């Protein structure tokens, strides 16, 4: 992944560690798109995702000297981005989502017949569920890793994932009546 | 027939074995409905991965760069300010000890003064060397940053030590100034050794 996103990654990292602003910008340009995509999939608004993008790269520039090259560069950047995005969710917790509201009003019953596309269904999940789905199913984090980033237990991550898939299945019209 | 719950299906996708997975797998072999459900789960995950990448409408690099540069300036100023801190601390110590110190205080005061002088000399040398303007390799930069962080911690502790009672303060201040000298020595070594290794 590193060489796909950034040719000659080792040399760029060495220059970035030495404080070369051009190398830092190369890191930004290489990872800007996947970081923003991850942030936007987790955060509710484009503004939040852009803030996460900025905070992530500020942290990358500050901490590049501490990057140990034990894993991939993208893995390291991605973990910073995921942590920043989850931090943003915790800060915005008051906005936690329409999903619970739907349950109270009983609107979810209508969804049984309403087929949504995957983008819309993902967007409709609660912020926590969406974050778990994205980090697990798309980014490939384990429940243990997600739990550590969220400050929760692996069981919490597993149950959020299962709950999210029940909802996605219903909203996508994939529920099979037995 | 009771079918597998979503928790069980989700668990079956994991690499490790969860309690109950063996029974769930056994059920799966004999239940077409659950096999299809698991397949749909796999397909949903695949479709999630295939969603188009979302792109930022704004270029945030100028903001990131401005913050990084501002922090660097702040760090440079802090390093320059450390020289001043040693001088200020020297004056403060002279005032605190007063004109007629006892024998124990004199001994501590002398040693503190020596440590401060040494610290000041090292900082002046370091300042003259101007490490911020030089290019460091990653490992050296990491060690230098760690040492600078530790010096900053010692400086904060020195400020706190000012609030302590005189005798305890002097012992603590002496310990901290010695630690500071050791860290500055190490920082100087890091920069100068790197420079000599690199033939600079």
CSV table of C-alpha atoms in Angstrom, one decimal:
chain,number,residue,atom,x,y,z
A,1,UNK,CA,0.0,0.0,0.0
A,2,UNK,CA,2.8,2.4,0.9
A,3,UNK,CA,4.6,2.1,-2.4
A,4,UNK,CA,1.2,2.3,-4.2
A,5,UNK,CA,0.4,5.6,-2.5
A,6,UNK,CA,3.9,7.0,-2.2
A,7,UNK,CA,6.9,6.1,-4.4
A,8,UNK,CA,10.2,6.0,-2.5
A,9,UNK,CA,8.5,6.1,0.8
A,10,UNK,CA,11.6,5.4,2.9
A,11,UNK,CA,13.5,8.4,1.4
A,12,UNK,CA,10.5,10.7,1.8
A,13,UNK,CA,10.1,9.7,5.5
A,14,UNK,CA,13.8,10.2,6.1
A,15,UNK,CA,13.5,13.8,4.7
A,16,UNK,CA,10.3,14.4,6.6
A,17,UNK,CA,12.0,13.4,9.8
A,18,UNK,CA,14.8,15.9,9.1
A,19,UNK,CA,12.1,18.6,8.9
A,20,UNK,CA,12.0,19.0,5.1
A,21,UNK,CA,8.7,20.8,4.4
A,22,UNK,CA,8.6,19.5,0.8
A,23,UNK,CA,8.7,15.9,2.1
A,24,UNK,CA,6.0,16.7,4.7
A,25,UNK,CA,3.8,17.9,1.8
A,26,UNK,CA,4.6,14.8,-0.2
A,27,UNK,CA,3.2,12.7,2.8
A,28,UNK,CA,0.1,14.9,2.9
A,29,UNK,CA,-0.5,14.6,-0.9
A,30,UNK,CA,0.0,10.8,-0.8
A,31,UNK,CA,-2.3,10.1,2.1
A,32,UNK,CA,-4.8,13.0,1.9
A,33,UNK,CA,-7.4,11.0,-0.1
A,34,UNK,CA,-7.6,7.8,2.0
A,35,UNK,CA,-7.4,9.8,5.3
A,36,UNK,CA,-10.3,12.1,4.2
A,37,UNK,CA,-12.3,9.1,3.0
A,38,UNK,CA,-11.9,7.3,6.3
A,39,UNK,CA,-12.7,10.5,8.2
A,40,UNK,CA,-15.8,11.3,6.1
A,41,UNK,CA,-17.1,7.7,6.4
A,42,UNK,CA,-16.9,8.0,10.2
A,43,UNK,CA,-17.8,11.6,10.8
A,44,UNK,CA,-21.3,13.0,10.1
A,45,UNK,CA,-20.3,16.2,8.2
A,46,UNK,CA,-17.7,17.2,5.7
A,47,UNK,CA,-16.6,20.0,8.1
A,48,UNK,CA,-15.8,17.4,10.8
A,49,UNK,CA,-14.0,15.2,8.2
A,50,UNK,CA,-11.9,18.1,7.0
A,51,UNK,CA,-11.0,19.0,10.5
A,52,UNK,CA,-9.9,15.4,11.1
A,53,UNK,CA,-7.9,15.5,7.9
A,54,UNK,CA,-6.1,18.6,9.2
A,55,UNK,CA,-5.5,17.3,12.7
A,56,UNK,CA,-4.3,14.0,11.4
A,57,UNK,CA,-1.6,15.6,9.3
A,58,UNK,CA,-0.6,18.1,11.9
A,59,UNK,CA,0.0,15.0,14.2
A,60,UNK,CA,1.8,13.2,11.4
A,61,UNK,CA,4.2,16.1,10.8
A,62,UNK,CA,4.8,16.5,14.6
A,63,UNK,CA,5.4,12.8,15.2
A,64,UNK,CA,7.1,11.5,12.1
A,65,UNK,CA,10.3,11.3,14.1
A,66,UNK,CA,8.6,8.7,16.3
A,67,UNK,CA,7.4,6.5,13.5
A,68,UNK,CA,9.3,3.3,14.0
A,69,UNK,CA,8.8,1.6,10.6
A,70,UNK,CA,7.5,-1.5,12.3
A,71,UNK,CA,4.3,-1.5,10.3
A,72,UNK,CA,3.4,0.1,7.1
A,73,UNK,CA,3.5,3.9,6.8
A,74,UNK,CA,-0.2,4.0,5.7
A,75,UNK,CA,-1.1,1.8,8.7
A,76,UNK,CA,0.5,4.3,11.0
A,77,UNK,CA,-1.1,7.3,9.4
A,78,UNK,CA,-4.5,5.5,9.3
A,79,UNK,CA,-4.4,4.7,13.0
A,80,UNK,CA,-3.8,8.4,13.7
A,81,UNK,CA,-6.7,9.3,11.4
A,82,UNK,CA,-9.0,6.8,13.0
A,83,UNK,CA,-8.2,8.0,16.5
A,84,UNK,CA,-8.8,11.6,15.5
A,85,UNK,CA,-12.1,10.7,13.9
A,86,UNK,CA,-13.2,8.7,16.9
A,87,UNK,CA,-12.1,11.6,19.2
A,88,UNK,CA,-14.3,13.9,17.1
A,89,UNK,CA,-17.3,11.5,17.5
A,90,UNK,CA,-16.8,11.6,21.3
A,91,UNK,CA,-16.7,15.3,21.2
A,92,UNK,CA,-19.9,15.5,19.2
A,93,UNK,CA,-21.7,12.9,21.1
A,94,UNK,CA,-24.7,15.1,21.6
A,95,UNK,CA,-25.5,14.7,18.0
A,96,UNK,CA,-25.7,10.9,18.2
A,97,UNK,CA,-28.0,10.3,15.4
A,98,UNK,CA,-31.4,9.8,14.1
A,99,UNK,CA,-31.3,6.0,14.5
A,100,UNK,CA,-32.5,6.0,18.1
A,101,UNK,CA,-35.1,8.7,17.3
A,102,UNK,CA,-36.4,6.4,14.6
A,103,UNK,CA,-36.9,3.6,17.1
A,104,UNK,CA,-38.9,5.8,19.4
A,105,UNK,CA,-41.1,7.1,16.7
A,106,UNK,CA,-41.5,3.7,15.1
A,107,UNK,CA,-40.4,4.9,11.7
A,108,UNK,CA,-38.2,1.9,11.3
A,109,UNK,CA,-41.2,-0.2,10.5
A,110,UNK,CA,-41.7,1.7,7.3
A,111,UNK,CA,-38.1,0.9,6.3
A,112,UNK,CA,-38.9,-2.8,5.9
A,113,UNK,CA,-40.5,-1.9,2.6
A,114,UNK,CA,-38.2,0.9,1.8
A,115,UNK,CA,-35.0,-0.1,-0.1
A,116,UNK,CA,-32.2,2.3,0.4
A,117,UNK,CA,-28.9,2.3,-1.4
A,118,UNK,CA,-25.8,1.3,0.5
A,119,UNK,CA,-24.5,4.9,0.8
A,120,UNK,CA,-27.8,6.1,2.3
A,121,UNK,CA,-28.1,3.1,4.6
A,122,UNK,CA,-24.5,3.6,5.9
A,123,UNK,CA,-25.1,7.2,6.4
A,124,UNK,CA,-28.2,6.4,8.5
A,125,UNK,CA,-26.4,4.2,11.0
A,126,UNK,CA,-25.6,5.7,14.4
A,127,UNK,CA,-22.1,7.3,14.4
A,128,UNK,CA,-20.7,4.6,16.6
A,129,UNK,CA,-22.1,1.7,14.6
A,130,UNK,CA,-20.9,3.3,11.3
A,131,UNK,CA,-17.5,3.8,12.7
A,132,UNK,CA,-17.3,0.1,13.8
A,133,UNK,CA,-18.6,-1.1,10.4
A,134,UNK,CA,-16.1,1.0,8.5
A,135,UNK,CA,-13.1,0.2,10.7
A,136,UNK,CA,-13.9,-3.5,10.8
A,137,UNK,CA,-15.3,-4.4,7.4
A,138,UNK,CA,-13.5,-1.9,5.2
A,139,UNK,CA,-10.3,-0.9,7.0
A,140,UNK,CA,-9.7,-4.4,8.4
A,141,UNK,CA,-9.2,-3.6,12.1
A,142,UNK,CA,-9.9,-6.3,14.6
A,143,UNK,CA,-12.5,-5.9,17.3
A,144,UNK,CA,-9.6,-5.7,19.9
A,145,UNK,CA,-8.0,-2.8,17.9
A,146,UNK,CA,-11.3,-1.0,17.5
A,147,UNK,CA,-12.1,-1.5,21.2
A,148,UNK,CA,-8.7,-0.1,22.2
A,149,UNK,CA,-9.2,3.0,20.0
A,150,UNK,CA,-12.8,3.6,21.3
A,151,UNK,CA,-12.0,2.9,24.9
A,152,UNK,CA,-14.6,0.1,24.9
A,153,UNK,CA,-14.5,-3.7,25.1
A,154,UNK,CA,-14.2,-6.1,22.1
A,155,UNK,CA,-17.7,-7.3,22.9
A,156,UNK,CA,-19.0,-3.8,22.5
A,157,UNK,CA,-17.4,-3.7,19.0
A,158,UNK,CA,-18.8,-7.1,18.1
A,159,UNK,CA,-22.3,-6.3,19.2
A,160,UNK,CA,-22.2,-2.9,17.4
A,161,UNK,CA,-21.2,-4.6,14.2
A,162,UNK,CA,-23.9,-7.3,14.4
A,163,UNK,CA,-26.5,-4.6,15.2
A,164,UNK,CA,-25.4,-2.5,12.3
A,165,UNK,CA,-25.6,-5.4,9.9
A,166,UNK,CA,-29.2,-6.2,11.1
A,167,UNK,CA,-30.1,-2.7,10.2
A,168,UNK,CA,-28.3,-2.6,6.9
A,169,UNK,CA,-29.9,-5.8,5.9
A,170,UNK,CA,-33.3,-4.4,6.7
A,171,UNK,CA,-32.7,-1.0,5.0
A,172,UNK,CA,-31.2,-2.6,1.9
A,173,UNK,CA,-34.3,-4.9,1.6
A,174,UNK,CA,-32.2,-8.0,2.0
A,175,UNK,CA,-34.2,-9.5,4.9
A,176,UNK,CA,-35.5,-12.9,4.0
A,177,UNK,CA,-38.7,-14.0,5.7
A,178,UNK,CA,-38.5,-17.6,6.7
B,1,UNK,CA,-35.5,-24.6,13.0
B,2,UNK,CA,-33.7,-21.8,14.8
B,3,UNK,CA,-31.4,-19.9,12.6
B,4,UNK,CA,-28.1,-18.3,13.5
B,5,UNK,CA,-28.2,-14.8,14.9
B,6,UNK,CA,-26.3,-11.9,13.3
B,7,UNK,CA,-23.9,-12.0,16.2
B,8,UNK,CA,-23.1,-15.6,15.4
B,9,UNK,CA,-22.8,-14.9,11.6
B,10,UNK,CA,-20.5,-11.9,12.3
B,11,UNK,CA,-18.4,-14.1,14.6
B,12,UNK,CA,-18.0,-16.8,11.9
B,13,UNK,CA,-16.2,-14.3,9.7
B,14,UNK,CA,-13.5,-13.8,12.3
B,15,UNK,CA,-10.2,-15.6,12.0
B,16,UNK,CA,-10.1,-16.9,15.6
B,17,UNK,CA,-12.6,-19.4,17.2
B,18,UNK,CA,-15.2,-17.9,19.5
B,19,UNK,CA,-17.1,-20.0,22.0
B,20,UNK,CA,-20.1,-21.4,20.1
B,21,UNK,CA,-18.4,-21.1,16.7
B,22,UNK,CA,-18.1,-24.9,16.3
B,23,UNK,CA,-21.8,-25.4,16.9
B,24,UNK,CA,-22.6,-22.5,14.5
B,25,UNK,CA,-20.4,-24.1,11.8
B,26,UNK,CA,-22.1,-27.4,12.2
B,27,UNK,CA,-25.5,-25.7,11.9
B,28,UNK,CA,-24.3,-23.8,8.8
B,29,UNK,CA,-23.5,-27.1,7.0
B,30,UNK,CA,-27.1,-28.3,7.3
B,31,UNK,CA,-28.9,-24.9,6.9
B,32,UNK,CA,-29.1,-23.3,3.4
B,33,UNK,CA,-30.8,-20.2,4.8
B,34,UNK,CA,-27.9,-19.4,7.1
B,35,UNK,CA,-25.4,-20.1,4.4
B,36,UNK,CA,-27.1,-17.6,2.2
B,37,UNK,CA,-27.3,-15.1,5.1
B,38,UNK,CA,-23.5,-15.5,5.6
B,39,UNK,CA,-22.9,-15.0,1.9
B,40,UNK,CA,-25.0,-11.8,2.0
B,41,UNK,CA,-23.0,-10.6,4.9
B,42,UNK,CA,-19.8,-11.2,2.9
B,43,UNK,CA,-21.3,-9.4,-0.1
B,44,UNK,CA,-22.3,-6.4,2.0
B,45,UNK,CA,-18.8,-6.1,3.3
B,46,UNK,CA,-17.4,-6.3,-0.2
B,47,UNK,CA,-19.9,-3.7,-1.4
B,48,UNK,CA,-18.8,-1.4,1.4
B,49,UNK,CA,-15.2,-1.8,0.3
B,50,UNK,CA,-16.2,-0.9,-3.2
B,51,UNK,CA,-17.9,2.3,-2.3
B,52,UNK,CA,-16.4,5.3,-4.2
B,53,UNK,CA,-13.7,7.2,-2.3
B,54,UNK,CA,-15.0,10.6,-1.0
B,55,UNK,CA,-12.7,13.5,-1.6
B,56,UNK,CA,-12.2,16.7,0.3
B,57,UNK,CA,-13.3,19.8,-1.6
B,58,UNK,CA,-10.7,21.9,0.2
B,59,UNK,CA,-6.9,21.7,0.3
B,60,UNK,CA,-6.0,21.7,4.0
B,61,UNK,CA,-2.2,21.6,3.4
B,62,UNK,CA,-1.7,25.4,3.8
B,63,UNK,CA,-3.3,25.3,7.3
B,64,UNK,CA,-1.3,22.2,8.3
B,65,UNK,CA,1.9,23.7,7.1
B,66,UNK,CA,1.2,27.0,8.9
B,67,UNK,CA,0.6,25.2,12.2
B,68,UNK,CA,3.8,23.1,11.8
B,69,UNK,CA,5.9,26.2,11.0
B,70,UNK,CA,4.4,28.1,13.9
B,71,UNK,CA,5.2,25.2,16.3
B,72,UNK,CA,8.8,25.1,15.0
B,73,UNK,CA,9.2,28.9,15.6
B,74,UNK,CA,7.8,28.4,19.1
B,75,UNK,CA,10.3,25.6,19.8
B,76,UNK,CA,13.2,27.7,18.5
B,77,UNK,CA,12.1,30.6,20.7
B,78,UNK,CA,11.8,28.3,23.7
B,79,UNK,CA,15.4,27.0,23.1
B,80,UNK,CA,16.6,30.6,23.0
B,81,UNK,CA,14.6,31.5,26.1
B,82,UNK,CA,16.2,28.7,28.1
B,83,UNK,CA,19.5,30.7,28.2
B,84,UNK,CA,17.5,33.6,29.7
B,85,UNK,CA,15.8,31.2,32.2
B,86,UNK,CA,19.2,30.1,33.6
B,87,UNK,CA,20.2,33.7,34.1
B,88,UNK,CA,16.9,34.6,35.7
B,89,UNK,CA,17.1,31.6,38.0
B,90,UNK,CA,20.6,32.6,39.0
B,91,UNK,CA,19.3,36.0,40.2
B,92,UNK,CA,16.3,34.5,41.9
B,93,UNK,CA,18.5,32.1,43.8
B,94,UNK,CA,20.8,34.9,44.9
B,95,UNK,CA,17.9,36.8,46.3
B,96,UNK,CA,16.3,33.8,48.0
B,97,UNK,CA,19.5,32.7,49.7
B,98,UNK,CA,20.2,36.3,51.0
B,99,UNK,CA,23.4,37.8,52.2
B,100,UNK,CA,24.3,35.5,55.1
B,101,UNK,CA,23.6,31.8,54.3
B,102,UNK,CA,24.4,29.0,56.7
B,103,UNK,CA,27.0,26.4,55.9
B,104,UNK,CA,24.6,23.8,54.4
B,105,UNK,CA,22.9,26.4,52.2
B,106,UNK,CA,26.3,27.8,51.1
B,107,UNK,CA,27.3,24.3,49.9
B,108,UNK,CA,24.0,23.8,48.0
B,109,UNK,CA,24.1,27.3,46.7
B,110,UNK,CA,27.6,26.8,45.3
B,111,UNK,CA,26.7,23.6,43.6
B,112,UNK,CA,23.5,25.0,42.2
B,113,UNK,CA,25.4,28.0,40.9
B,114,UNK,CA,28.0,25.7,39.3
B,115,UNK,CA,25.2,23.6,37.7
B,116,UNK,CA,23.5,26.7,36.4
B,117,UNK,CA,26.7,28.1,35.0
B,118,UNK,CA,27.4,24.8,33.2
B,119,UNK,CA,23.8,24.7,31.9
B,120,UNK,CA,24.1,28.2,30.6
B,121,UNK,CA,27.4,27.5,28.9
B,122,UNK,CA,26.0,24.4,27.3
B,123,UNK,CA,22.9,26.3,26.1
B,124,UNK,CA,25.0,29.1,24.7
B,125,UNK,CA,27.1,26.5,22.8
B,126,UNK,CA,24.0,24.8,21.6
B,127,UNK,CA,22.5,28.1,20.5
B,128,UNK,CA,25.6,29.0,18.6
B,129,UNK,CA,25.5,25.6,16.9
B,130,UNK,CA,21.9,26.4,15.8
B,131,UNK,CA,20.6,22.8,15.5
B,132,UNK,CA,17.2,24.0,14.2
B,133,UNK,CA,18.9,25.2,10.9
B,134,UNK,CA,20.6,21.9,10.3
B,135,UNK,CA,19.2,18.8,8.7
B,136,UNK,CA,19.0,15.7,11.0
B,137,UNK,CA,18.6,12.1,10.1
B,138,UNK,CA,15.4,10.6,11.5
B,139,UNK,CA,17.0,8.7,14.4
B,140,UNK,CA,19.0,11.7,15.6
B,141,UNK,CA,15.9,14.0,15.3
B,142,UNK,CA,13.9,11.6,17.4
B,143,UNK,CA,16.6,11.4,20.1
B,144,UNK,CA,17.0,15.2,20.1
B,145,UNK,CA,13.3,15.7,20.4
B,146,UNK,CA,13.0,13.3,23.3
B,147,UNK,CA,15.9,15.1,25.1
B,148,UNK,CA,14.3,18.5,24.4
B,149,UNK,CA,11.0,17.2,25.8
B,150,UNK,CA,12.7,16.0,29.0
B,151,UNK,CA,14.5,19.4,29.4
B,152,UNK,CA,11.1,21.1,29.1
B,153,UNK,CA,9.8,18.8,31.9
B,154,UNK,CA,12.7,19.7,34.1
B,155,UNK,CA,12.0,23.4,33.5
B,156,UNK,CA,8.5,23.0,34.6
B,157,UNK,CA,9.6,21.1,37.7
B,158,UNK,CA,12.1,24.0,38.4
B,159,UNK,CA,9.2,26.4,38.3
B,160,UNK,CA,7.2,24.2,40.8
B,161,UNK,CA,10.3,23.9,43.0
B,162,UNK,CA,10.3,27.7,43.4
B,163,UNK,CA,7.2,27.4,45.5
B,164,UNK,CA,8.7,24.9,48.0
B,165,UNK,CA,10.2,25.8,51.4
B,166,UNK,CA,13.8,27.0,51.2
B,167,UNK,CA,15.8,23.9,52.4
B,168,UNK,CA,13.7,21.4,50.4
B,169,UNK,CA,13.7,23.8,47.4
B,170,UNK,CA,17.5,23.9,47.3
B,171,UNK,CA,17.9,20.2,47.4
B,172,UNK,CA,15.3,19.8,44.6
B,173,UNK,CA,16.7,22.7,42.6
B,174,UNK,CA,20.2,21.3,42.8
B,175,UNK,CA,18.9,17.9,41.6
B,176,UNK,CA,17.0,19.4,38.7
B,177,UNK,CA,19.8,21.7,37.6
B,178,UNK,CA,22.1,18.7,37.6
B,179,UNK,CA,19.6,16.7,35.6
B,180,UNK,CA,19.3,19.6,33.2
B,181,UNK,CA,23.0,19.8,32.7
B,182,UNK,CA,23.1,16.0,32.0
B,183,UNK,CA,20.3,16.3,29.4
B,184,UNK,CA,21.9,19.3,27.7
B,185,UNK,CA,25.2,17.4,27.6
B,186,UNK,CA,23.5,14.6,25.9
B,187,UNK,CA,21.7,16.9,23.5
B,188,UNK,CA,25.0,18.6,22.6
B,189,UNK,CA,26.6,15.1,22.1
B,190,UNK,CA,23.7,14.1,19.8
B,191,UNK,CA,24.1,17.1,17.6
B,192,UNK,CA,27.9,17.3,17.6
B,193,UNK,CA,28.4,13.5,17.2
B,194,UNK,CA,26.0,13.5,14.3
B,195,UNK,CA,27.8,16.4,12.7
B,196,UNK,CA,31.2,14.8,13.1
B,197,UNK,CA,29.9,11.4,11.8
B,198,UNK,CA,28.4,13.2,8.8
B,199,UNK,CA,31.6,15.1,8.3
B,200,UNK,CA,29.8,18.5,8.8
